[in-house]
């Protein structure tokens, strides 16, 4: 499923702070749902719901190893966020430069 056809888009997926923390946890290693759940004051069912949204957005993948389901980060869809944010980075850089020039040129 491509990111553009996902049921949840990347922006929806990262809008929730719990899901952002899950992505950070998975940045360095794959983890089973039990280990992910230990990091949060919520139920395993709630963690599974967050993982489902992340999976639907293409941000995580899962694989079964025995009775355990392990999750890993798929960072490629985050490129869409980076591209969107870069527009505003340029916008704010321009606005801040204009403000700096205005303040520095003020004769008062």
PDB file of C-alpha atoms in Angstrom:
ATOM      1  CA  UNK A   1       0.000   0.000   0.000  1.00  0.00           C
ATOM      2  CA  UNK A   2       1.547   3.293  -1.041  1.00  0.00           C
ATOM      3  CA  UNK A   3       1.565   6.246   1.322  1.00  0.00           C
ATOM      4  CA  UNK A   4      -0.818   8.162  -0.938  1.00  0.00           C
ATOM      5  CA  UNK A   5      -3.372   5.329  -0.786  1.00  0.00           C
ATOM      6  CA  UNK A   6      -2.960   4.570   2.930  1.00  0.00           C
ATOM      7  CA  UNK A   7      -6.027   4.682   5.159  1.00  0.00           C
ATOM      8  CA  UNK A   8      -4.121   6.936   7.562  1.00  0.00           C
ATOM      9  CA  UNK A   9      -1.712   9.499   6.180  1.00  0.00           C
ATOM     10  CA  UNK A  10       1.660  10.337   7.660  1.00  0.00           C
ATOM     11  CA  UNK A  11       0.391  13.635   9.051  1.00  0.00           C
ATOM     12  CA  UNK A  12      -2.431  11.926  10.956  1.00  0.00           C
ATOM     13  CA  UNK A  13      -0.074   9.254  12.197  1.00  0.00           C
ATOM     14  CA  UNK A  14       2.506  11.624  13.659  1.00  0.00           C
ATOM     15  CA  UNK A  15      -0.099  14.029  15.063  1.00  0.00           C
ATOM     16  CA  UNK A  16      -0.397  11.896  18.195  1.00  0.00           C
ATOM     17  CA  UNK A  17       2.429  12.177  20.789  1.00  0.00           C
ATOM     18  CA  UNK A  18       2.182   8.478  21.694  1.00  0.00           C
ATOM     19  CA  UNK A  19       2.722   7.480  18.083  1.00  0.00           C
ATOM     20  CA  UNK A  20       5.657   9.883  17.786  1.00  0.00           C
ATOM     21  CA  UNK A  21       7.232   8.253  20.814  1.00  0.00           C
ATOM     22  CA  UNK A  22       6.662   4.794  19.323  1.00  0.00           C
ATOM     23  CA  UNK A  23       8.461   5.913  16.162  1.00  0.00           C
ATOM     24  CA  UNK A  24      11.405   7.121  18.266  1.00  0.00           C
ATOM     25  CA  UNK A  25      11.523   3.795  20.103  1.00  0.00           C
ATOM     26  CA  UNK A  26      11.634   1.935  16.805  1.00  0.00           C
ATOM     27  CA  UNK A  27      14.263   4.207  15.256  1.00  0.00           C
ATOM     28  CA  UNK A  28      17.186   2.121  16.500  1.00  0.00           C
ATOM     29  CA  UNK A  29      15.760  -1.392  16.688  1.00  0.00           C
ATOM     30  CA  UNK A  30      12.760  -3.575  16.049  1.00  0.00           C
ATOM     31  CA  UNK A  31      10.696  -4.304  19.139  1.00  0.00           C
ATOM     32  CA  UNK A  32       7.923  -6.664  20.174  1.00  0.00           C
ATOM     33  CA  UNK A  33       4.612  -5.109  21.162  1.00  0.00           C
ATOM     34  CA  UNK A  34       5.143  -6.195  24.788  1.00  0.00           C
ATOM     35  CA  UNK A  35       8.356  -4.155  25.013  1.00  0.00           C
ATOM     36  CA  UNK A  36       6.722  -1.155  23.372  1.00  0.00           C
ATOM     37  CA  UNK A  37       3.792  -1.371  25.803  1.00  0.00           C
ATOM     38  CA  UNK A  38       6.190  -1.241  28.785  1.00  0.00           C
ATOM     39  CA  UNK A  39       7.159   2.284  27.723  1.00  0.00           C
ATOM     40  CA  UNK A  40       3.638   3.698  28.097  1.00  0.00           C
ATOM     41  CA  UNK A  41       0.991   4.078  30.825  1.00  0.00           C
ATOM     42  CA  UNK A  42      -1.643   2.627  28.484  1.00  0.00           C
ATOM     43  CA  UNK A  43      -2.926  -0.858  27.734  1.00  0.00           C
ATOM     44  CA  UNK A  44      -1.488  -3.235  25.190  1.00  0.00           C
ATOM     45  CA  UNK A  45      -4.729  -2.870  23.242  1.00  0.00           C
ATOM     46  CA  UNK A  46      -4.215   0.891  23.050  1.00  0.00           C
ATOM     47  CA  UNK A  47      -0.605   0.402  21.895  1.00  0.00           C
ATOM     48  CA  UNK A  48      -1.835  -2.036  19.252  1.00  0.00           C
ATOM     49  CA  UNK A  49      -4.295   0.591  17.993  1.00  0.00           C
ATOM     50  CA  UNK A  50      -1.468   3.122  17.685  1.00  0.00           C
ATOM     51  CA  UNK A  51       0.684   0.558  15.883  1.00  0.00           C
ATOM     52  CA  UNK A  52      -2.206  -0.125  13.513  1.00  0.00           C
ATOM     53  CA  UNK A  53      -2.437   3.571  12.578  1.00  0.00           C
ATOM     54  CA  UNK A  54       1.340   3.719  12.073  1.00  0.00           C
ATOM     55  CA  UNK A  55       1.189   0.582   9.952  1.00  0.00           C
ATOM     56  CA  UNK A  56      -1.684   1.942   7.846  1.00  0.00           C
ATOM     57  CA  UNK A  57       0.410   5.063   7.198  1.00  0.00           C
ATOM     58  CA  UNK A  58       3.336   2.879   6.106  1.00  0.00           C
ATOM     59  CA  UNK A  59       5.548   4.031   8.986  1.00  0.00           C
ATOM     60  CA  UNK A  60       6.005   0.640  10.660  1.00  0.00           C
ATOM     61  CA  UNK A  61       6.055  -2.946   9.517  1.00  0.00           C
ATOM     62  CA  UNK A  62       5.462  -6.049  11.559  1.00  0.00           C
ATOM     63  CA  UNK A  63       6.616  -9.627  11.350  1.00  0.00           C
ATOM     64  CA  UNK A  64       5.696 -12.688  13.323  1.00  0.00           C
ATOM     65  CA  UNK A  65       8.526 -14.508  15.054  1.00  0.00           C
ATOM     66  CA  UNK A  66       7.025 -17.469  16.871  1.00  0.00           C
ATOM     67  CA  UNK A  67       4.216 -16.125  19.042  1.00  0.00           C
ATOM     68  CA  UNK A  68       5.697 -12.633  19.070  1.00  0.00           C
ATOM     69  CA  UNK A  69       4.968  -9.775  16.662  1.00  0.00           C
ATOM     70  CA  UNK A  70       7.940  -7.480  16.178  1.00  0.00           C
ATOM     71  CA  UNK A  71       7.669  -3.958  14.776  1.00  0.00           C
ATOM     72  CA  UNK A  72      10.232  -1.889  12.926  1.00  0.00           C
ATOM     73  CA  UNK A  73      10.360   1.654  11.614  1.00  0.00           C
ATOM     74  CA  UNK A  74       9.875   2.374   7.915  1.00  0.00           C
ATOM     75  CA  UNK A  75      11.118   5.978   7.678  1.00  0.00           C
ATOM     76  CA  UNK A  76      10.516   6.540   3.958  1.00  0.00           C
ATOM     77  CA  UNK A  77       7.006   8.049   4.387  1.00  0.00           C
ATOM     78  CA  UNK A  78       8.513  10.653   6.722  1.00  0.00           C
ATOM     79  CA  UNK A  79      10.067  12.209   3.606  1.00  0.00           C
ATOM     80  CA  UNK A  80       6.620  13.638   2.829  1.00  0.00           C
ATOM     81  CA  UNK A  81       6.673  15.455   6.184  1.00  0.00           C
ATOM     82  CA  UNK A  82      10.193  16.694   5.629  1.00  0.00           C
ATOM     83  CA  UNK A  83       9.294  18.115   2.218  1.00  0.00           C
ATOM     84  CA  UNK A  84       6.228  19.857   3.617  1.00  0.00           C
ATOM     85  CA  UNK A  85       8.153  21.303   6.563  1.00  0.00           C
ATOM     86  CA  UNK A  86      11.029  22.465   4.363  1.00  0.00           C
ATOM     87  CA  UNK A  87       8.657  24.853   2.583  1.00  0.00           C
ATOM     88  CA  UNK A  88       7.862  26.522   5.892  1.00  0.00           C
ATOM     89  CA  UNK A  89      11.502  26.516   6.948  1.00  0.00           C
ATOM     90  CA  UNK A  90      12.303  28.599   3.865  1.00  0.00           C
ATOM     91  CA  UNK A  91       9.241  30.778   4.542  1.00  0.00           C
ATOM     92  CA  UNK A  92      10.303  31.508   8.125  1.00  0.00           C
ATOM     93  CA  UNK A  93      13.946  32.020   7.168  1.00  0.00           C
ATOM     94  CA  UNK A  94      12.804  34.675   4.691  1.00  0.00           C
ATOM     95  CA  UNK A  95      10.487  36.316   7.230  1.00  0.00           C
ATOM     96  CA  UNK A  96      13.171  36.345   9.934  1.00  0.00           C
ATOM     97  CA  UNK A  97      15.737  37.775   7.506  1.00  0.00           C
ATOM     98  CA  UNK A  98      13.303  40.540   6.559  1.00  0.00           C
ATOM     99  CA  UNK A  99      12.664  41.277  10.231  1.00  0.00           C
ATOM    100  CA  UNK A 100      16.396  41.363  10.959  1.00  0.00           C
ATOM    101  CA  UNK A 101      16.972  43.776   8.055  1.00  0.00           C
ATOM    102  CA  UNK A 102      14.092  45.965   9.214  1.00  0.00           C
ATOM    103  CA  UNK A 103      15.356  46.088  12.827  1.00  0.00           C
ATOM    104  CA  UNK A 104      18.957  46.729  11.799  1.00  0.00           C
ATOM    105  CA  UNK A 105      17.978  49.494   9.374  1.00  0.00           C
ATOM    106  CA  UNK A 106      15.756  51.270  11.914  1.00  0.00           C
ATOM    107  CA  UNK A 107      17.194  54.713  12.651  1.00  0.00           C
ATOM    108  CA  UNK A 108      15.489  55.143  16.029  1.00  0.00           C
TER     109      UNK A 108
END
